[in-house]
Amino acid sequence: MKILSFCHSSRASSPLLAAFVVVVLVHFPAKFTVIGHQDPITAIVGQEAVLPCRLSPPISAADMEVRWFRSQFVSIVHLYRDGKDQYVGQMPEYRGRTELLKAGLTDGSVPLRILNIRRSDEGQYHCFVEDDTFYKETILELQVAGLGSAPLISVEGHQDGGIRVVCRSSGWYPEPKVLWKDLSGRHLPSLSETTSQGDNNLFETETAIVVKKHSNQNLSCCIRNTVLNQEKESAVYIADPFFPRVDPWMVALSVILVVLFGFTGFTVCLFKMKGQKDQVASLSRRDERPEEGVSVWMNVTLDPDTAHPQLVLSEDRKSVICGYTRQDLPNNPERFDSGLCVLGCEGFTSGRHCWEVEVGYGQCWSGGVARESVGRKGQITHNPEMGIWAVQQWLGQFRALTSPVTHLPLSRVPSRIRVYLDCDRGQVTFIDAGDKTPIFTFPPGSVPGERIRPWLWVGPGSRLRLCP
């Protein structure tokens, strides 16, 4: 009876009930805890990331609700409930990009995979797990890094007695560190450096340097991501012909020498001109094939007024390379505005003429002749119908630019090509200047009786040089 009265007495049972609850809470703790990752997880833009999350002890989460969200509970990144993924209410920017990895679900593992990482994915993520009325959560930090494009180096003309070289790259995060280095790895000071963020919130960088002749002609542009501790590097070598030949002090010295030794120089010049004339005649007779007759050996130069804005000419107008950006040049009627072409200064209407082109540097180039009236604006086709007679190397193939093209089965691509132009016969012949073997001949009558000029097309990464 005492027991019964005790059980029904609220005054007597309250202290015992409270003690019982305390005992239950002490001896029967929460069912599980949720464990994430203490350190930030680093992910690369464009790749995937896995955010780890698990239950402890490792009980099955197959029948639980697993919710990944950002700052607010309703900002759903991914939701698993009732034994399947639920996509209603998922944030639009994560649609099609998330996956709950279920391989370890019965062991309490609930990691989230995010595909195609974006800059905006950076920040905190909550891993929330609920079983009926009991729930726990943990917070993880995702750090996003962007490993940008390989540096693109371009030569953009002359400046301060040297060559202005620009390095560009995009797709970096956070803001990268940019360095110019010489061949020995020594850091070089840049002329300018600008960094900006594009529409994707990734950084774009541009830095410039002026390279002087005989000083750091071998150099590289190195861009480093300090978070990933990774870098990308590109190198370039600036050949001597692209540097200005005369410095200001040399000009002054030349003036003094002319004043002091004018008469002597004039006399030497006369003898030199006579010797060159004899040498030209000797070379023509020695090198010409008999069926081509005697040609006049030409000292051909390039016409800067015709050069496409992406082409950079050397100071002596003998060499040309293709840069990666357009120079700010006037769009005069003579200039090619689409094709990466340039004409020679010299033009021929009669007689026989020859010159050589050094073509050993690069995989994409063309060389030959063009009529002076060749189209300069818009897309042009490189063939005789459009007024161009040339041979071409194109990614390992060597061919004549006929219509259609004629593939030339040479055992090797020549490093120097000799061009013969016979205006009287309307014929162009190409010969390997090394071993004097014929390459290709456009038949007589192919070239019309109008003014004809040397013509070059220079692809990216290639350099052509007219030999003296």
Short mmCIF file of C-alpha atoms in Angstrom, two decimals:
data_model
loop_
_atom_site.label_atom_id
_atom_site.label_comp_id
_atom_site.label_asym_id
_atom_site.label_seq_id
_atom_site.Cartn_x
_atom_site.Cartn_y
_atom_site.Cartn_z
CA MET A 1 0.00 0.00 0.00
CA LYS A 2 2.88 2.34 0.64
CA ILE A 3 4.17 1.73 -2.75
CA LEU A 4 0.80 2.45 -4.31
CA SER A 5 0.40 5.63 -2.32
CA PHE A 6 3.89 6.65 -3.27
CA CYS A 7 3.24 6.19 -6.97
CA HIS A 8 0.10 8.25 -6.89
CA SER A 9 1.49 11.07 -4.82
CA SER A 10 2.61 13.92 -7.10
CA ARG A 11 4.35 15.63 -4.22
CA ALA A 12 6.39 12.58 -3.43
CA SER A 13 7.09 11.52 -7.02
CA SER A 14 8.33 14.85 -8.49
CA PRO A 15 11.84 14.69 -6.96
CA LEU A 16 12.24 11.10 -7.97
CA LEU A 17 11.05 11.82 -11.54
CA ALA A 18 13.52 14.66 -11.90
CA ALA A 19 16.30 12.43 -10.63
CA PHE A 20 15.24 9.75 -13.08
CA VAL A 21 15.44 12.20 -16.04
CA VAL A 22 18.91 13.29 -14.95
CA VAL A 23 20.05 9.70 -14.75
CA VAL A 24 18.67 9.00 -18.23
CA LEU A 25 20.40 12.04 -19.73
CA VAL A 26 23.69 11.17 -18.06
CA HIS A 27 23.73 7.49 -18.88
CA PHE A 28 21.99 7.68 -22.30
CA PRO A 29 23.63 10.49 -24.29
CA ALA A 30 22.65 11.61 -27.80
CA LYS A 31 22.31 8.88 -30.42
CA PHE A 32 25.11 10.24 -32.60
CA THR A 33 27.29 13.20 -33.42
CA VAL A 34 28.15 14.59 -36.87
CA ILE A 35 31.81 14.96 -37.75
CA GLY A 36 33.15 16.96 -40.69
CA HIS A 37 36.62 18.35 -41.39
CA GLN A 38 38.34 20.92 -39.20
CA ASP A 39 40.65 22.43 -41.85
CA PRO A 40 39.36 24.17 -44.99
CA ILE A 41 38.94 21.92 -48.01
CA THR A 42 40.61 23.30 -51.14
CA ALA A 43 39.01 22.79 -54.55
CA ILE A 44 40.13 23.91 -58.01
CA VAL A 45 37.82 25.82 -60.33
CA GLY A 46 36.38 23.52 -62.99
CA GLN A 47 37.16 20.33 -61.08
CA GLU A 48 35.17 18.50 -58.38
CA ALA A 49 35.28 18.58 -54.59
CA VAL A 50 34.12 16.11 -51.93
CA LEU A 51 32.98 17.49 -48.55
CA PRO A 52 33.42 14.73 -45.92
CA CYS A 53 30.78 14.12 -43.29
CA ARG A 54 30.05 11.07 -41.08
CA LEU A 55 28.16 9.93 -38.04
CA SER A 56 29.78 8.82 -34.82
CA PRO A 57 29.22 6.09 -33.84
CA PRO A 58 29.01 4.79 -37.43
CA ILE A 59 25.31 3.93 -37.51
CA SER A 60 23.28 3.69 -40.69
CA ALA A 61 21.92 6.95 -42.13
CA ALA A 62 19.91 5.23 -44.88
CA ASP A 63 16.55 6.12 -43.24
CA MET A 64 17.59 9.53 -41.97
CA GLU A 65 17.37 12.99 -43.50
CA VAL A 66 20.69 14.35 -44.72
CA ARG A 67 20.61 18.01 -45.61
CA TRP A 68 23.54 20.03 -46.98
CA PHE A 69 22.88 23.77 -46.93
CA ARG A 70 24.71 27.10 -46.94
CA SER A 71 24.00 29.97 -44.54
CA GLN A 72 20.27 29.27 -44.14
CA PHE A 73 18.45 26.02 -43.49
CA VAL A 74 16.29 26.52 -46.59
CA SER A 75 19.34 27.29 -48.81
CA ILE A 76 19.50 23.66 -49.89
CA VAL A 77 22.63 22.48 -51.66
CA HIS A 78 21.52 18.83 -51.56
CA LEU A 79 18.75 16.97 -49.74
CA TYR A 80 18.39 13.23 -49.06
CA ARG A 81 15.15 12.12 -47.42
CA ASP A 82 12.82 9.10 -47.42
CA GLY A 83 15.57 6.96 -48.89
CA LYS A 84 16.17 9.08 -52.01
CA ASP A 85 17.50 12.43 -53.25
CA GLN A 86 15.02 15.32 -53.22
CA TYR A 87 15.58 18.15 -55.70
CA VAL A 88 12.57 20.33 -54.92
CA GLY A 89 13.83 23.50 -53.31
CA GLN A 90 17.46 22.97 -54.34
CA MET A 91 19.35 26.19 -55.04
CA PRO A 92 19.41 26.79 -58.84
CA GLU A 93 23.19 27.24 -58.98
CA TYR A 94 23.71 23.68 -57.69
CA ARG A 95 21.27 21.85 -59.96
CA GLY A 96 22.94 18.99 -61.76
CA ARG A 97 26.19 19.59 -59.88
CA THR A 98 25.72 17.72 -56.56
CA GLU A 99 25.71 14.09 -55.51
CA LEU A 100 25.38 12.45 -52.09
CA LEU A 101 27.88 9.59 -52.09
CA LYS A 102 25.86 6.64 -50.80
CA ALA A 103 28.50 3.88 -50.86
CA GLY A 104 29.07 4.26 -47.12
CA LEU A 105 25.56 5.37 -46.17
CA THR A 106 24.87 2.31 -43.98
CA ASP A 107 28.11 3.00 -42.11
CA GLY A 108 27.15 6.59 -41.38
CA SER A 109 29.17 8.22 -44.17
CA VAL A 110 27.28 11.06 -45.94
CA PRO A 111 29.86 13.03 -47.99
CA LEU A 112 28.76 15.48 -50.69
CA ARG A 113 30.37 15.72 -54.13
CA ILE A 114 30.17 19.04 -55.99
CA LEU A 115 31.00 18.99 -59.69
CA ASN A 116 32.46 21.77 -61.85
CA ILE A 117 33.57 23.95 -58.97
CA ARG A 118 32.88 27.67 -59.37
CA ARG A 119 34.32 30.70 -57.67
CA SER A 120 30.92 31.31 -56.02
CA ASP A 121 31.04 27.88 -54.30
CA GLU A 122 33.56 29.17 -51.77
CA GLY A 123 32.34 29.46 -48.19
CA GLN A 124 30.70 27.47 -45.38
CA TYR A 125 28.58 24.32 -45.77
CA HIS A 126 26.37 22.73 -43.09
CA CYS A 127 26.04 18.95 -42.91
CA PHE A 128 22.73 18.34 -41.08
CA VAL A 129 21.52 14.83 -40.18
CA GLU A 130 18.13 14.15 -38.54
CA ASP A 131 16.62 10.91 -37.22
CA ASP A 132 12.96 11.47 -36.23
CA THR A 133 13.15 14.13 -33.50
CA PHE A 134 16.91 13.95 -32.96
CA TYR A 135 19.40 15.86 -35.13
CA LYS A 136 23.00 17.02 -35.24
CA GLU A 137 25.06 19.10 -37.66
CA THR A 138 28.60 20.26 -38.39
CA ILE A 139 30.10 23.07 -40.48
CA LEU A 140 32.79 22.72 -43.14
CA GLU A 141 34.76 25.39 -45.01
CA LEU A 142 35.33 25.13 -48.78
CA GLN A 143 38.22 27.16 -50.20
CA VAL A 144 38.22 27.67 -53.98
CA ALA A 145 41.39 28.21 -56.01
CA GLY A 146 41.78 28.86 -59.73
CA LEU A 147 44.76 27.56 -61.69
CA GLY A 148 44.64 29.81 -64.72
CA SER A 149 45.75 29.45 -68.31
CA ALA A 150 49.35 29.06 -69.39
CA PRO A 151 50.99 32.48 -69.82
CA LEU A 152 50.64 33.85 -73.34
CA ILE A 153 53.74 35.84 -74.33
CA SER A 154 53.56 38.28 -77.22
CA VAL A 155 56.06 40.67 -78.79
CA GLU A 156 54.42 44.07 -79.25
CA GLY A 157 56.96 46.29 -80.97
CA HIS A 158 59.88 48.50 -80.01
CA GLN A 159 60.14 50.66 -76.91
CA ASP A 160 62.99 52.54 -75.21
CA GLY A 161 65.63 51.03 -77.45
CA GLY A 162 64.42 47.47 -76.84
CA ILE A 163 61.53 45.09 -77.46
CA ARG A 164 58.28 45.36 -75.50
CA VAL A 165 57.15 41.87 -74.44
CA VAL A 166 53.76 41.29 -72.79
CA CYS A 167 52.58 38.28 -70.75
CA ARG A 168 48.86 37.60 -70.30
CA SER A 169 46.89 34.94 -68.45
CA SER A 170 43.36 34.48 -67.04
CA GLY A 171 41.35 32.19 -64.80
CA TRP A 172 43.29 32.65 -61.53
CA TYR A 173 42.02 32.77 -57.96
CA PRO A 174 43.04 34.24 -55.62
CA GLU A 175 45.09 37.02 -57.21
CA PRO A 176 48.24 35.35 -58.52
CA LYS A 177 51.88 36.32 -58.21
CA VAL A 178 53.55 37.17 -61.53
CA LEU A 179 57.30 37.07 -62.15
CA TRP A 180 59.62 37.59 -65.09
CA LYS A 181 62.75 35.44 -64.91
CA ASP A 182 65.91 35.15 -66.96
CA LEU A 183 67.59 31.93 -68.05
CA SER A 184 69.29 31.50 -64.67
CA GLY A 185 66.04 32.01 -62.73
CA ARG A 186 66.87 35.54 -61.59
CA HIS A 187 63.81 37.79 -61.21
CA LEU A 188 63.52 40.67 -63.66
CA PRO A 189 61.65 43.95 -62.93
CA SER A 190 58.48 44.42 -64.94
CA LEU A 191 57.62 47.62 -66.76
CA SER A 192 53.94 47.46 -65.80
CA GLU A 193 51.46 45.05 -64.26
CA THR A 194 47.66 45.12 -64.19
CA THR A 195 45.21 42.68 -62.61
CA SER A 196 41.44 42.64 -62.98
CA GLN A 197 38.49 40.34 -62.29
CA GLY A 198 36.32 39.11 -65.15
CA ASP A 199 32.63 38.23 -65.21
CA ASN A 200 33.41 34.86 -63.57
CA ASN A 201 35.15 36.63 -60.65
CA LEU A 202 38.47 35.07 -61.61
CA PHE A 203 41.58 37.19 -62.02
CA GLU A 204 43.14 38.21 -65.32
CA THR A 205 46.70 39.50 -65.31
CA GLU A 206 48.86 41.36 -67.79
CA THR A 207 52.48 42.34 -67.28
CA ALA A 208 55.02 43.91 -69.62
CA ILE A 209 58.79 44.12 -69.78
CA VAL A 210 61.28 45.80 -72.12
CA VAL A 211 64.02 43.44 -73.30
CA LYS A 212 67.32 44.95 -74.38
CA LYS A 213 69.74 43.40 -76.85
CA HIS A 214 72.43 41.19 -75.28
CA SER A 215 70.54 41.35 -71.97
CA ASN A 216 67.96 38.77 -70.92
CA GLN A 217 66.96 37.79 -74.44
CA ASN A 218 66.04 34.40 -72.96
CA LEU A 219 63.26 35.02 -70.47
CA SER A 220 60.15 33.42 -69.04
CA CYS A 221 56.88 34.57 -67.52
CA CYS A 222 55.91 32.64 -64.39
CA ILE A 223 52.47 32.90 -62.71
CA ARG A 224 51.98 31.25 -59.31
CA ASN A 225 48.89 30.37 -57.27
CA THR A 226 49.98 30.85 -53.67
CA VAL A 227 47.14 28.72 -52.23
CA LEU A 228 47.82 25.67 -54.39
CA ASN A 229 51.56 26.38 -54.48
CA GLN A 230 51.45 25.64 -58.21
CA GLU A 231 52.62 27.71 -61.14
CA LYS A 232 52.52 27.90 -64.92
CA GLU A 233 55.39 29.21 -66.99
CA SER A 234 56.08 30.12 -70.61
CA ALA A 235 59.41 31.11 -72.15
CA VAL A 236 60.48 33.16 -75.15
CA TYR A 237 63.72 34.03 -76.91
CA ILE A 238 64.05 37.36 -78.74
CA ALA A 239 66.46 37.03 -81.66
CA ASP A 240 68.97 39.77 -82.46
CA PRO A 241 67.36 40.93 -85.75
CA PHE A 242 64.30 42.24 -83.90
CA PHE A 243 66.23 44.78 -81.84
CA PRO A 244 66.82 48.35 -83.02
CA ARG A 245 70.20 48.37 -84.66
CA VAL A 246 71.35 51.83 -83.65
CA ASP A 247 71.33 53.34 -80.18
CA PRO A 248 71.31 57.15 -79.73
CA TRP A 249 74.98 57.28 -78.80
CA MET A 250 75.79 55.27 -81.90
CA VAL A 251 73.96 57.84 -84.01
CA ALA A 252 76.05 60.64 -82.54
CA LEU A 253 79.23 58.65 -83.06
CA SER A 254 78.27 57.97 -86.66
CA VAL A 255 77.77 61.67 -87.34
CA ILE A 256 81.21 62.45 -85.97
CA LEU A 257 82.80 59.70 -88.02
CA VAL A 258 81.09 60.93 -91.18
CA VAL A 259 82.42 64.43 -90.63
CA LEU A 260 85.98 63.26 -89.92
CA PHE A 261 86.24 60.55 -92.52
CA GLY A 262 83.74 61.62 -95.14
CA PHE A 263 86.05 61.56 -98.11
CA THR A 264 87.66 58.30 -97.07
CA GLY A 265 84.26 56.68 -96.57
CA PHE A 266 83.05 57.88 -99.95
CA THR A 267 86.06 56.34 -101.66
CA VAL A 268 85.66 53.05 -99.80
CA CYS A 269 81.98 53.01 -100.69
CA LEU A 270 82.74 53.32 -104.38
CA PHE A 271 85.09 50.36 -104.27
CA LYS A 272 82.62 48.38 -102.16
CA MET A 273 79.76 49.01 -104.58
CA LYS A 274 81.90 47.83 -107.46
CA GLY A 275 82.86 44.70 -105.53
CA GLN A 276 79.23 43.96 -104.66
CA LYS A 277 78.21 44.34 -108.28
CA ASP A 278 80.87 41.85 -109.35
CA GLN A 279 79.82 39.52 -106.52
CA VAL A 280 76.15 39.64 -107.53
CA ALA A 281 77.03 38.79 -111.10
CA SER A 282 79.25 35.96 -109.90
CA LEU A 283 76.57 34.57 -107.60
CA SER A 284 73.94 34.73 -110.29
CA ARG A 285 76.10 32.86 -112.79
CA ARG A 286 77.19 30.32 -110.19
CA ASP A 287 73.81 29.58 -108.60
CA GLU A 288 71.38 29.84 -111.49
CA ARG A 289 70.19 26.71 -113.15
CA PRO A 290 70.87 26.94 -116.91
CA GLU A 291 67.25 26.79 -117.97
CA GLU A 292 66.39 29.82 -115.85
CA GLY A 293 68.98 32.11 -117.36
CA VAL A 294 70.74 34.85 -115.44
CA SER A 295 68.69 36.52 -112.70
CA VAL A 296 69.37 39.67 -110.74
CA TRP A 297 70.05 38.89 -107.07
CA MET A 298 67.72 41.14 -105.05
CA ASN A 299 68.17 42.59 -101.56
CA VAL A 300 64.49 42.40 -100.67
CA THR A 301 62.94 44.17 -97.66
CA LEU A 302 59.46 44.12 -96.12
CA ASP A 303 56.92 46.91 -96.45
CA PRO A 304 55.58 47.85 -92.97
CA ASP A 305 52.60 49.70 -94.49
CA THR A 306 51.25 46.36 -95.78
CA ALA A 307 51.92 44.23 -92.67
CA HIS A 308 48.95 42.83 -90.77
CA PRO A 309 48.74 44.50 -87.31
CA GLN A 310 49.61 41.20 -85.63
CA LEU A 311 52.93 40.93 -87.46
CA VAL A 312 56.06 42.47 -85.93
CA LEU A 313 58.88 43.48 -88.28
CA SER A 314 62.52 43.76 -87.29
CA GLU A 315 64.31 47.09 -87.42
CA ASP A 316 66.04 46.22 -90.69
CA ARG A 317 62.73 45.05 -92.21
CA LYS A 318 64.24 41.68 -93.00
CA SER A 319 62.52 39.51 -90.37
CA VAL A 320 58.90 39.11 -89.33
CA ILE A 321 57.19 37.18 -86.54
CA CYS A 322 53.54 36.74 -85.63
CA GLY A 323 52.57 38.24 -82.29
CA TYR A 324 49.46 37.32 -80.31
CA THR A 325 47.83 40.74 -80.19
CA ARG A 326 47.07 43.40 -82.77
CA GLN A 327 49.25 46.49 -82.74
CA ASP A 328 47.57 49.87 -82.89
CA LEU A 329 48.39 50.66 -86.52
CA PRO A 330 46.49 52.79 -89.04
CA ASN A 331 44.13 50.79 -91.24
CA ASN A 332 45.48 52.24 -94.45
CA PRO A 333 44.34 50.79 -97.82
CA GLU A 334 47.65 48.96 -98.32
CA ARG A 335 47.48 46.99 -95.06
CA PHE A 336 46.24 43.40 -94.78
CA ASP A 337 43.54 43.41 -92.10
CA SER A 338 42.61 39.71 -91.95
CA GLY A 339 45.33 37.51 -93.44
CA LEU A 340 48.65 37.48 -91.53
CA CYS A 341 50.46 38.74 -94.64
CA VAL A 342 53.10 41.27 -95.62
CA LEU A 343 54.48 42.35 -99.01
CA GLY A 344 58.01 43.21 -99.99
CA CYS A 345 58.88 46.82 -100.74
CA GLU A 346 60.27 45.94 -104.15
CA GLY A 347 58.05 45.34 -107.17
CA PHE A 348 58.94 43.86 -110.56
CA THR A 349 57.34 44.14 -113.98
CA SER A 350 60.09 42.74 -116.20
CA GLY A 351 63.32 40.75 -116.11
CA ARG A 352 64.47 37.87 -113.90
CA HIS A 353 64.91 38.28 -110.16
CA CYS A 354 65.75 36.02 -107.22
CA TRP A 355 66.01 36.20 -103.44
CA GLU A 356 66.09 33.81 -100.48
CA VAL A 357 63.83 33.33 -97.47
CA GLU A 358 64.96 31.66 -94.25
CA VAL A 359 62.03 29.50 -93.10
CA GLY A 360 63.53 27.16 -90.50
CA TYR A 361 61.72 28.61 -87.46
CA GLY A 362 58.06 27.62 -87.13
CA GLN A 363 55.51 25.14 -88.43
CA CYS A 364 53.02 27.45 -90.19
CA TRP A 365 54.22 29.80 -92.92
CA SER A 366 53.95 30.58 -96.63
CA GLY A 367 56.33 32.37 -98.99
CA GLY A 368 56.32 33.43 -102.61
CA VAL A 369 55.05 36.33 -104.71
CA ALA A 370 51.78 38.22 -105.16
CA ARG A 371 50.49 40.73 -107.64
CA GLU A 372 50.41 44.26 -106.29
CA SER A 373 46.63 44.41 -106.64
CA VAL A 374 46.09 41.39 -104.37
CA GLY A 375 43.17 41.81 -101.97
CA ARG A 376 44.16 43.29 -98.62
CA LYS A 377 40.84 43.46 -96.73
CA GLY A 378 38.77 40.58 -95.39
CA GLN A 379 39.42 36.89 -95.91
CA ILE A 380 41.53 36.03 -98.95
CA THR A 381 42.38 32.66 -100.46
CA HIS A 382 46.04 31.92 -101.07
CA ASN A 383 46.14 30.66 -104.64
CA PRO A 384 46.93 31.93 -108.16
CA GLU A 385 43.30 32.85 -108.81
CA MET A 386 43.58 35.41 -106.01
CA GLY A 387 46.98 36.62 -107.23
CA ILE A 388 49.32 34.62 -104.95
CA TRP A 389 51.96 32.08 -106.04
CA ALA A 390 53.66 30.44 -103.07
CA VAL A 391 54.69 27.31 -101.21
CA GLN A 392 53.62 26.54 -97.67
CA GLN A 393 54.46 24.51 -94.61
CA TRP A 394 51.36 23.65 -92.61
CA LEU A 395 51.71 21.52 -89.46
CA GLY A 396 54.19 19.07 -90.91
CA GLN A 397 52.88 19.17 -94.47
CA PHE A 398 54.70 20.91 -97.31
CA ARG A 399 52.68 21.96 -100.33
CA ALA A 400 52.37 24.35 -103.24
CA LEU A 401 49.43 26.74 -103.02
CA THR A 402 47.81 25.75 -106.28
CA SER A 403 44.05 25.31 -106.61
CA PRO A 404 43.58 22.72 -105.16
CA VAL A 405 46.86 22.53 -103.24
CA THR A 406 49.68 20.30 -104.49
CA HIS A 407 51.33 18.19 -101.77
CA LEU A 408 55.10 18.08 -102.13
CA PRO A 409 56.60 14.74 -101.02
CA LEU A 410 59.91 16.09 -99.76
CA SER A 411 62.08 14.06 -97.41
CA ARG A 412 62.59 17.21 -95.34
CA VAL A 413 61.33 20.77 -95.32
CA PRO A 414 64.05 23.19 -96.50
CA SER A 415 65.43 25.66 -93.99
CA ARG A 416 66.02 28.25 -96.72
CA ILE A 417 64.10 28.69 -99.96
CA ARG A 418 65.25 30.51 -103.07
CA VAL A 419 62.55 32.26 -105.10
CA TYR A 420 63.04 32.84 -108.84
CA LEU A 421 60.68 35.25 -110.58
CA ASP A 422 60.75 35.48 -114.37
CA CYS A 423 58.44 38.35 -115.25
CA ASP A 424 58.98 37.98 -118.99
CA ARG A 425 57.83 34.33 -118.98
CA GLY A 426 55.29 34.76 -116.19
CA GLN A 427 56.88 31.98 -114.15
CA VAL A 428 57.83 31.41 -110.50
CA THR A 429 60.25 28.69 -109.37
CA PHE A 430 61.15 27.59 -105.84
CA ILE A 431 64.46 25.84 -105.06
CA ASP A 432 66.00 24.45 -101.88
CA ALA A 433 68.81 26.94 -101.29
CA GLY A 434 70.77 24.32 -99.37
CA ASP A 435 71.27 21.60 -101.99
CA LYS A 436 69.86 23.48 -105.04
CA THR A 437 67.18 20.85 -105.66
CA PRO A 438 63.93 22.02 -107.33
CA ILE A 439 60.85 22.28 -105.09
CA PHE A 440 58.06 23.49 -107.36
CA THR A 441 57.51 25.61 -110.47
CA PHE A 442 54.38 27.46 -111.45
CA PRO A 443 54.35 27.02 -115.24
CA PRO A 444 55.08 29.81 -117.76
CA GLY A 445 52.21 32.21 -118.18
CA SER A 446 50.94 31.67 -114.64
CA VAL A 447 51.98 35.12 -113.42
CA PRO A 448 50.20 37.99 -115.20
CA GLY A 449 52.03 40.90 -116.73
CA GLU A 450 51.57 43.35 -113.89
CA ARG A 451 53.68 44.53 -110.98
CA ILE A 452 54.71 41.56 -108.79
CA ARG A 453 56.01 41.81 -105.21
CA PRO A 454 57.47 39.35 -102.67
CA TRP A 455 54.79 37.96 -100.33
CA LEU A 456 54.92 36.23 -96.93
CA TRP A 457 52.30 34.73 -94.63
CA VAL A 458 53.42 34.08 -91.04
CA GLY A 459 51.44 31.81 -88.71
CA PRO A 460 51.50 31.92 -84.88
CA GLY A 461 54.87 30.98 -83.45
CA SER A 462 56.70 31.27 -86.78
CA ARG A 463 59.43 33.60 -87.98
CA LEU A 464 60.61 34.29 -91.54
CA ARG A 465 63.68 36.20 -92.59
CA LEU A 466 64.70 37.58 -95.96
CA CYS A 467 68.37 36.75 -96.47
CA PRO A 468 70.75 39.58 -97.48
#
